[in-house]
């Protein structure tokens, strides 16, 4: 069962903050975040593991609440380059099940 | 190092035909996963191969099949194409099943 992402879309001005969420009905061991720009392949952002470990390449922060079975991605002081669709993936039977995505548009 | 390469990038087929898509993973990656992406549906998992063995399969009909070769290159095949099969098919490679996925740019299939 794929995770549920909210909000479906968000528009924000450069410099503003936004939070996007990923929820699962099943217990989570890890949450993966990817960003896909229009016409491009999804690119890895980070993995959040049960127990608090976090592995990522970018300066985008995220949280993982195991009890609530959800993760949130924090887009702080957003930049134009943050625009894209953000997908969260949760481990389901040894494979990643992705949500439908959060579309983020950052305008000047 | 070279990224994940998918071929062909674009193709148009008619209903009832079949199609084969190819994916060359990053050197050293033994896990290859396939996803179908359609507007509003996100990334739907098709299957995953590791060392030539299918380890996982999504909820797609038997018309969707795949395989992996000894050099880790993978192919997926869709037979008896339907209009609803029109989508972007993404291949991703990784060192292991639950690690970072490296996606190719995809093969965009249009079924007329």
PDB file of C-alpha atoms in Angstrom:
ATOM      1  CA  UNK A   1       0.000   0.000   0.000  1.00  0.00           C
ATOM      2  CA  UNK A   2       1.504   3.288  -1.091  1.00  0.00           C
ATOM      3  CA  UNK A   3       2.081   6.119   1.407  1.00  0.00           C
ATOM      4  CA  UNK A   4      -0.118   9.208   1.342  1.00  0.00           C
ATOM      5  CA  UNK A   5       1.527  12.539   0.647  1.00  0.00           C
ATOM      6  CA  UNK A   6       0.117  15.948   1.534  1.00  0.00           C
ATOM      7  CA  UNK A   7      -0.461  18.612   0.454  1.00  0.00           C
ATOM      8  CA  UNK A   8      -0.821  17.576  -3.158  1.00  0.00           C
ATOM      9  CA  UNK A   9       0.629  20.887  -4.325  1.00  0.00           C
ATOM     10  CA  UNK A  10       2.139  23.973  -2.763  1.00  0.00           C
ATOM     11  CA  UNK A  11       3.156  27.295  -4.254  1.00  0.00           C
ATOM     12  CA  UNK A  12       5.525  29.495  -2.365  1.00  0.00           C
ATOM     13  CA  UNK A  13       7.659  32.514  -2.965  1.00  0.00           C
ATOM     14  CA  UNK A  14      11.423  32.362  -2.888  1.00  0.00           C
ATOM     15  CA  UNK A  15      12.589  32.572   0.704  1.00  0.00           C
ATOM     16  CA  UNK A  16       9.387  31.195   2.230  1.00  0.00           C
ATOM     17  CA  UNK A  17       9.121  27.952   4.175  1.00  0.00           C
ATOM     18  CA  UNK A  18       6.950  24.923   3.535  1.00  0.00           C
ATOM     19  CA  UNK A  19       6.390  21.488   5.018  1.00  0.00           C
ATOM     20  CA  UNK A  20       5.355  18.447   3.028  1.00  0.00           C
ATOM     21  CA  UNK A  21       4.227  15.229   4.629  1.00  0.00           C
ATOM     22  CA  UNK A  22       4.254  11.509   4.015  1.00  0.00           C
ATOM     23  CA  UNK A  23       2.068   9.102   5.993  1.00  0.00           C
ATOM     24  CA  UNK A  24       1.768   5.362   6.027  1.00  0.00           C
ATOM     25  CA  UNK A  25      -0.825   2.991   7.415  1.00  0.00           C
ATOM     26  CA  UNK A  26       1.904   0.460   8.148  1.00  0.00           C
ATOM     27  CA  UNK A  27       4.810   0.545  10.572  1.00  0.00           C
ATOM     28  CA  UNK A  28       7.826   2.142   8.965  1.00  0.00           C
ATOM     29  CA  UNK A  29      11.432   1.117   9.098  1.00  0.00           C
ATOM     30  CA  UNK A  30      12.668   3.812   6.752  1.00  0.00           C
ATOM     31  CA  UNK A  31      11.444   6.675   4.618  1.00  0.00           C
ATOM     32  CA  UNK A  32      13.117   7.775   1.410  1.00  0.00           C
ATOM     33  CA  UNK A  33      12.690  11.154  -0.250  1.00  0.00           C
ATOM     34  CA  UNK A  34      13.287  11.924  -3.923  1.00  0.00           C
ATOM     35  CA  UNK A  35      12.754  15.029  -6.004  1.00  0.00           C
ATOM     36  CA  UNK A  36      11.868  15.016  -9.672  1.00  0.00           C
ATOM     37  CA  UNK A  37      12.154  18.116 -11.786  1.00  0.00           C
ATOM     38  CA  UNK A  38      10.018  18.414 -14.877  1.00  0.00           C
ATOM     39  CA  UNK A  39      11.295  16.155 -17.628  1.00  0.00           C
ATOM     40  CA  UNK A  40      14.064  14.712 -15.493  1.00  0.00           C
ATOM     41  CA  UNK A  41      14.695  11.558 -13.507  1.00  0.00           C
ATOM     42  CA  UNK A  42      13.936  11.461  -9.782  1.00  0.00           C
ATOM     43  CA  UNK A  43      16.967  12.301  -7.700  1.00  0.00           C
ATOM     44  CA  UNK A  44      17.716  10.991  -4.221  1.00  0.00           C
ATOM     45  CA  UNK A  45      17.449  13.464  -1.356  1.00  0.00           C
ATOM     46  CA  UNK A  46      17.666  11.415   1.807  1.00  0.00           C
ATOM     47  CA  UNK A  47      16.856   8.292   3.735  1.00  0.00           C
ATOM     48  CA  UNK A  48      15.507   8.460   7.280  1.00  0.00           C
ATOM     49  CA  UNK A  49      15.881   5.317   9.314  1.00  0.00           C
ATOM     50  CA  UNK A  50      14.095   4.061  12.373  1.00  0.00           C
ATOM     51  CA  UNK A  51      16.143   5.104  15.339  1.00  0.00           C
ATOM     52  CA  UNK A  52      16.973   8.533  14.018  1.00  0.00           C
ATOM     53  CA  UNK A  53      19.739   7.890  11.539  1.00  0.00           C
ATOM     54  CA  UNK A  54      19.590  10.090   8.481  1.00  0.00           C
ATOM     55  CA  UNK A  55      21.530   9.849   5.253  1.00  0.00           C
ATOM     56  CA  UNK A  56      21.325  12.580   2.675  1.00  0.00           C
ATOM     57  CA  UNK A  57      23.150  14.681   0.189  1.00  0.00           C
ATOM     58  CA  UNK A  58      21.400  18.012   0.449  1.00  0.00           C
ATOM     59  CA  UNK A  59      20.793  20.635   3.082  1.00  0.00           C
ATOM     60  CA  UNK A  60      17.095  19.823   3.311  1.00  0.00           C
ATOM     61  CA  UNK A  61      15.914  18.756   6.724  1.00  0.00           C
ATOM     62  CA  UNK A  62      13.347  16.115   7.489  1.00  0.00           C
ATOM     63  CA  UNK A  63      11.814  14.310  10.403  1.00  0.00           C
ATOM     64  CA  UNK A  64      10.640  10.758  10.893  1.00  0.00           C
ATOM     65  CA  UNK A  65       8.006  10.026  13.519  1.00  0.00           C
ATOM     66  CA  UNK A  66       7.898   6.278  13.970  1.00  0.00           C
ATOM     67  CA  UNK A  67       4.894   6.321  16.292  1.00  0.00           C
ATOM     68  CA  UNK A  68       2.796   8.394  13.929  1.00  0.00           C
ATOM     69  CA  UNK A  69       4.180   6.496  10.933  1.00  0.00           C
ATOM     70  CA  UNK A  70       4.930   9.666   9.086  1.00  0.00           C
ATOM     71  CA  UNK A  71       7.731  11.807   7.782  1.00  0.00           C
ATOM     72  CA  UNK A  72       7.906  15.512   7.037  1.00  0.00           C
ATOM     73  CA  UNK A  73      10.260  17.363   4.718  1.00  0.00           C
ATOM     74  CA  UNK A  74      11.074  20.964   5.610  1.00  0.00           C
ATOM     75  CA  UNK A  75      11.784  23.373   2.780  1.00  0.00           C
ATOM     76  CA  UNK A  76      13.339  26.287   4.612  1.00  0.00           C
ATOM     77  CA  UNK A  77      14.153  29.592   2.938  1.00  0.00           C
ATOM     78  CA  UNK A  78      13.086  28.009  -0.336  1.00  0.00           C
ATOM     79  CA  UNK A  79      15.049  28.573  -3.489  1.00  0.00           C
ATOM     80  CA  UNK A  80      13.887  28.426  -7.079  1.00  0.00           C
ATOM     81  CA  UNK A  81      15.811  25.168  -7.426  1.00  0.00           C
ATOM     82  CA  UNK A  82      13.503  23.532  -4.890  1.00  0.00           C
ATOM     83  CA  UNK A  83      10.709  23.403  -7.476  1.00  0.00           C
ATOM     84  CA  UNK A  84       9.720  19.913  -8.502  1.00  0.00           C
ATOM     85  CA  UNK A  85       7.697  16.948  -7.386  1.00  0.00           C
ATOM     86  CA  UNK A  86       8.766  15.321  -4.143  1.00  0.00           C
ATOM     87  CA  UNK A  87       8.162  11.611  -3.706  1.00  0.00           C
ATOM     88  CA  UNK A  88       8.419   9.707  -0.487  1.00  0.00           C
ATOM     89  CA  UNK A  89       9.053   5.983  -0.543  1.00  0.00           C
ATOM     90  CA  UNK A  90       8.430   3.578   2.286  1.00  0.00           C
ATOM     91  CA  UNK A  91       9.722   0.061   2.603  1.00  0.00           C
ATOM     92  CA  UNK A  92       7.032  -2.496   1.898  1.00  0.00           C
ATOM     93  CA  UNK A  93       7.961  -6.150   1.661  1.00  0.00           C
ATOM     94  CA  UNK A  94      11.558  -5.344   0.768  1.00  0.00           C
ATOM     95  CA  UNK A  95      10.730  -2.836  -1.912  1.00  0.00           C
ATOM     96  CA  UNK A  96      10.019   0.862  -2.027  1.00  0.00           C
ATOM     97  CA  UNK A  97       6.406   1.933  -2.379  1.00  0.00           C
ATOM     98  CA  UNK A  98       6.187   5.560  -3.477  1.00  0.00           C
ATOM     99  CA  UNK A  99       3.417   8.038  -2.849  1.00  0.00           C
ATOM    100  CA  UNK A 100       1.800  10.137  -5.565  1.00  0.00           C
ATOM    101  CA  UNK A 101       4.056  13.081  -4.842  1.00  0.00           C
ATOM    102  CA  UNK A 102       3.942  16.652  -3.584  1.00  0.00           C
ATOM    103  CA  UNK A 103       4.233  19.225  -6.342  1.00  0.00           C
ATOM    104  CA  UNK A 104       6.226  22.236  -5.167  1.00  0.00           C
ATOM    105  CA  UNK A 105       6.461  25.444  -7.161  1.00  0.00           C
ATOM    106  CA  UNK A 106       8.742  28.204  -5.972  1.00  0.00           C
ATOM    107  CA  UNK A 107       8.202  31.542  -7.649  1.00  0.00           C
ATOM    108  CA  UNK A 108      10.448  34.640  -7.582  1.00  0.00           C
TER     109      UNK A 108
ATOM    110  CA  UNK B   1      30.885   7.427 -13.369  1.00  0.00           C
ATOM    111  CA  UNK B   2      28.211   6.753 -15.953  1.00  0.00           C
ATOM    112  CA  UNK B   3      24.621   6.865 -14.777  1.00  0.00           C
ATOM    113  CA  UNK B   4      21.712   4.582 -15.481  1.00  0.00           C
ATOM    114  CA  UNK B   5      21.002   4.359 -19.194  1.00  0.00           C
ATOM    115  CA  UNK B   6      17.601   3.510 -20.608  1.00  0.00           C
ATOM    116  CA  UNK B   7      16.763   2.840 -24.213  1.00  0.00           C
ATOM    117  CA  UNK B   8      14.834   3.760 -26.179  1.00  0.00           C
ATOM    118  CA  UNK B   9      13.919   7.138 -24.718  1.00  0.00           C
ATOM    119  CA  UNK B  10      10.714   7.485 -26.710  1.00  0.00           C
ATOM    120  CA  UNK B  11       8.588   5.026 -28.591  1.00  0.00           C
ATOM    121  CA  UNK B  12       5.140   4.796 -30.085  1.00  0.00           C
ATOM    122  CA  UNK B  13       3.283   1.530 -30.429  1.00  0.00           C
ATOM    123  CA  UNK B  14      -0.224   0.470 -31.315  1.00  0.00           C
ATOM    124  CA  UNK B  15      -2.604  -1.611 -29.267  1.00  0.00           C
ATOM    125  CA  UNK B  16      -1.828  -5.300 -29.321  1.00  0.00           C
ATOM    126  CA  UNK B  17       1.854  -4.892 -30.076  1.00  0.00           C
ATOM    127  CA  UNK B  18       4.619  -5.701 -27.656  1.00  0.00           C
ATOM    128  CA  UNK B  19       7.563  -3.651 -26.497  1.00  0.00           C
ATOM    129  CA  UNK B  20      10.942  -4.297 -24.901  1.00  0.00           C
ATOM    130  CA  UNK B  21      12.716  -1.656 -22.851  1.00  0.00           C
ATOM    131  CA  UNK B  22      16.340  -1.827 -21.810  1.00  0.00           C
ATOM    132  CA  UNK B  23      18.197  -0.584 -18.760  1.00  0.00           C
ATOM    133  CA  UNK B  24      21.934  -0.508 -18.101  1.00  0.00           C
ATOM    134  CA  UNK B  25      22.633   0.087 -14.404  1.00  0.00           C
ATOM    135  CA  UNK B  26      25.547   1.872 -12.844  1.00  0.00           C
ATOM    136  CA  UNK B  27      28.634  -0.303 -12.853  1.00  0.00           C
ATOM    137  CA  UNK B  28      28.732  -2.428  -9.738  1.00  0.00           C
ATOM    138  CA  UNK B  29      25.035  -2.140  -8.982  1.00  0.00           C
ATOM    139  CA  UNK B  30      23.357  -5.512  -8.899  1.00  0.00           C
ATOM    140  CA  UNK B  31      19.825  -4.421  -8.054  1.00  0.00           C
ATOM    141  CA  UNK B  32      17.594  -3.067 -10.803  1.00  0.00           C
ATOM    142  CA  UNK B  33      14.027  -1.924 -10.197  1.00  0.00           C
ATOM    143  CA  UNK B  34      11.390  -0.850 -12.670  1.00  0.00           C
ATOM    144  CA  UNK B  35       8.641   1.700 -12.069  1.00  0.00           C
ATOM    145  CA  UNK B  36       5.719   2.935 -14.118  1.00  0.00           C
ATOM    146  CA  UNK B  37       4.972   6.633 -13.823  1.00  0.00           C
ATOM    147  CA  UNK B  38       1.687   8.127 -14.985  1.00  0.00           C
ATOM    148  CA  UNK B  39       0.255  11.583 -14.230  1.00  0.00           C
ATOM    149  CA  UNK B  40      -1.283  11.695 -10.796  1.00  0.00           C
ATOM    150  CA  UNK B  41      -0.294   8.141  -9.861  1.00  0.00           C
ATOM    151  CA  UNK B  42       3.268   8.616  -8.810  1.00  0.00           C
ATOM    152  CA  UNK B  43       5.729   5.793  -9.177  1.00  0.00           C
ATOM    153  CA  UNK B  44       4.167   2.351  -9.345  1.00  0.00           C
ATOM    154  CA  UNK B  45       6.547  -0.510  -8.623  1.00  0.00           C
ATOM    155  CA  UNK B  46       6.762  -3.138 -11.341  1.00  0.00           C
ATOM    156  CA  UNK B  47       9.539  -5.506 -10.266  1.00  0.00           C
ATOM    157  CA  UNK B  48      13.043  -5.752  -8.907  1.00  0.00           C
ATOM    158  CA  UNK B  49      15.919  -7.958  -9.984  1.00  0.00           C
ATOM    159  CA  UNK B  50      19.057  -8.805  -8.104  1.00  0.00           C
ATOM    160  CA  UNK B  51      21.791 -11.009  -9.542  1.00  0.00           C
ATOM    161  CA  UNK B  52      19.503 -12.243 -12.338  1.00  0.00           C
ATOM    162  CA  UNK B  53      16.713 -13.219  -9.928  1.00  0.00           C
ATOM    163  CA  UNK B  54      13.386 -11.480  -9.611  1.00  0.00           C
ATOM    164  CA  UNK B  55      13.119 -10.682  -5.927  1.00  0.00           C
ATOM    165  CA  UNK B  56       9.946  -8.687  -5.904  1.00  0.00           C
ATOM    166  CA  UNK B  57       6.970  -8.009  -8.115  1.00  0.00           C
ATOM    167  CA  UNK B  58       4.309  -5.338  -8.019  1.00  0.00           C
ATOM    168  CA  UNK B  59       0.615  -5.611  -8.778  1.00  0.00           C
ATOM    169  CA  UNK B  60       0.748  -5.600 -12.540  1.00  0.00           C
ATOM    170  CA  UNK B  61      -0.740  -8.170 -14.915  1.00  0.00           C
ATOM    171  CA  UNK B  62       1.332 -10.957 -16.376  1.00  0.00           C
ATOM    172  CA  UNK B  63       1.704  -8.970 -19.615  1.00  0.00           C
ATOM    173  CA  UNK B  64       4.498  -7.147 -17.816  1.00  0.00           C
ATOM    174  CA  UNK B  65       7.654  -9.190 -17.490  1.00  0.00           C
ATOM    175  CA  UNK B  66      11.328  -8.626 -17.079  1.00  0.00           C
ATOM    176  CA  UNK B  67      14.687 -10.229 -16.787  1.00  0.00           C
ATOM    177  CA  UNK B  68      18.222  -9.436 -15.782  1.00  0.00           C
ATOM    178  CA  UNK B  69      21.388 -10.595 -17.436  1.00  0.00           C
ATOM    179  CA  UNK B  70      24.677 -11.641 -15.895  1.00  0.00           C
ATOM    180  CA  UNK B  71      26.125  -8.166 -16.499  1.00  0.00           C
ATOM    181  CA  UNK B  72      23.200  -6.697 -14.480  1.00  0.00           C
ATOM    182  CA  UNK B  73      21.585  -5.131 -17.525  1.00  0.00           C
ATOM    183  CA  UNK B  74      17.842  -5.531 -17.396  1.00  0.00           C
ATOM    184  CA  UNK B  75      14.983  -5.604 -19.846  1.00  0.00           C
ATOM    185  CA  UNK B  76      11.274  -5.329 -19.342  1.00  0.00           C
ATOM    186  CA  UNK B  77       8.690  -6.491 -21.805  1.00  0.00           C
ATOM    187  CA  UNK B  78       5.062  -5.565 -22.166  1.00  0.00           C
ATOM    188  CA  UNK B  79       2.969  -7.758 -24.416  1.00  0.00           C
ATOM    189  CA  UNK B  80      -0.456  -7.103 -25.938  1.00  0.00           C
ATOM    190  CA  UNK B  81      -0.200  -3.384 -25.309  1.00  0.00           C
ATOM    191  CA  UNK B  82      -3.237  -1.465 -24.102  1.00  0.00           C
ATOM    192  CA  UNK B  83      -3.903   2.269 -24.215  1.00  0.00           C
ATOM    193  CA  UNK B  84      -3.486   2.423 -20.440  1.00  0.00           C
ATOM    194  CA  UNK B  85       0.087   1.233 -20.726  1.00  0.00           C
ATOM    195  CA  UNK B  86       1.096   4.645 -22.000  1.00  0.00           C
ATOM    196  CA  UNK B  87       3.502   5.924 -19.367  1.00  0.00           C
ATOM    197  CA  UNK B  88       7.037   6.790 -18.464  1.00  0.00           C
ATOM    198  CA  UNK B  89       8.907   3.646 -17.469  1.00  0.00           C
ATOM    199  CA  UNK B  90      11.738   4.317 -15.085  1.00  0.00           C
ATOM    200  CA  UNK B  91      14.560   2.018 -14.233  1.00  0.00           C
ATOM    201  CA  UNK B  92      16.598   2.457 -11.069  1.00  0.00           C
ATOM    202  CA  UNK B  93      19.733   0.727  -9.916  1.00  0.00           C
ATOM    203  CA  UNK B  94      21.178   0.422  -6.466  1.00  0.00           C
ATOM    204  CA  UNK B  95      23.768  -1.460  -4.506  1.00  0.00           C
ATOM    205  CA  UNK B  96      21.095  -3.154  -2.442  1.00  0.00           C
ATOM    206  CA  UNK B  97      17.335  -3.287  -2.200  1.00  0.00           C
ATOM    207  CA  UNK B  98      16.703  -0.552   0.345  1.00  0.00           C
ATOM    208  CA  UNK B  99      19.533   1.830  -0.414  1.00  0.00           C
ATOM    209  CA  UNK B 100      19.680   4.927  -2.542  1.00  0.00           C
ATOM    210  CA  UNK B 101      18.105   4.459  -5.952  1.00  0.00           C
ATOM    211  CA  UNK B 102      19.719   5.952  -9.038  1.00  0.00           C
ATOM    212  CA  UNK B 103      17.106   6.519 -11.713  1.00  0.00           C
ATOM    213  CA  UNK B 104      17.505   6.606 -15.443  1.00  0.00           C
ATOM    214  CA  UNK B 105      15.724   9.243 -17.498  1.00  0.00           C
ATOM    215  CA  UNK B 106      13.085   6.763 -18.503  1.00  0.00           C
ATOM    216  CA  UNK B 107      11.470   5.373 -21.610  1.00  0.00           C
ATOM    217  CA  UNK B 108       8.311   7.179 -22.600  1.00  0.00           C
ATOM    218  CA  UNK B 109       5.868   4.783 -24.187  1.00  0.00           C
ATOM    219  CA  UNK B 110       2.829   5.973 -26.086  1.00  0.00           C
ATOM    220  CA  UNK B 111       0.245   3.406 -27.124  1.00  0.00           C
ATOM    221  CA  UNK B 112      -2.141   4.446 -29.884  1.00  0.00           C
TER     222      UNK B 112
END
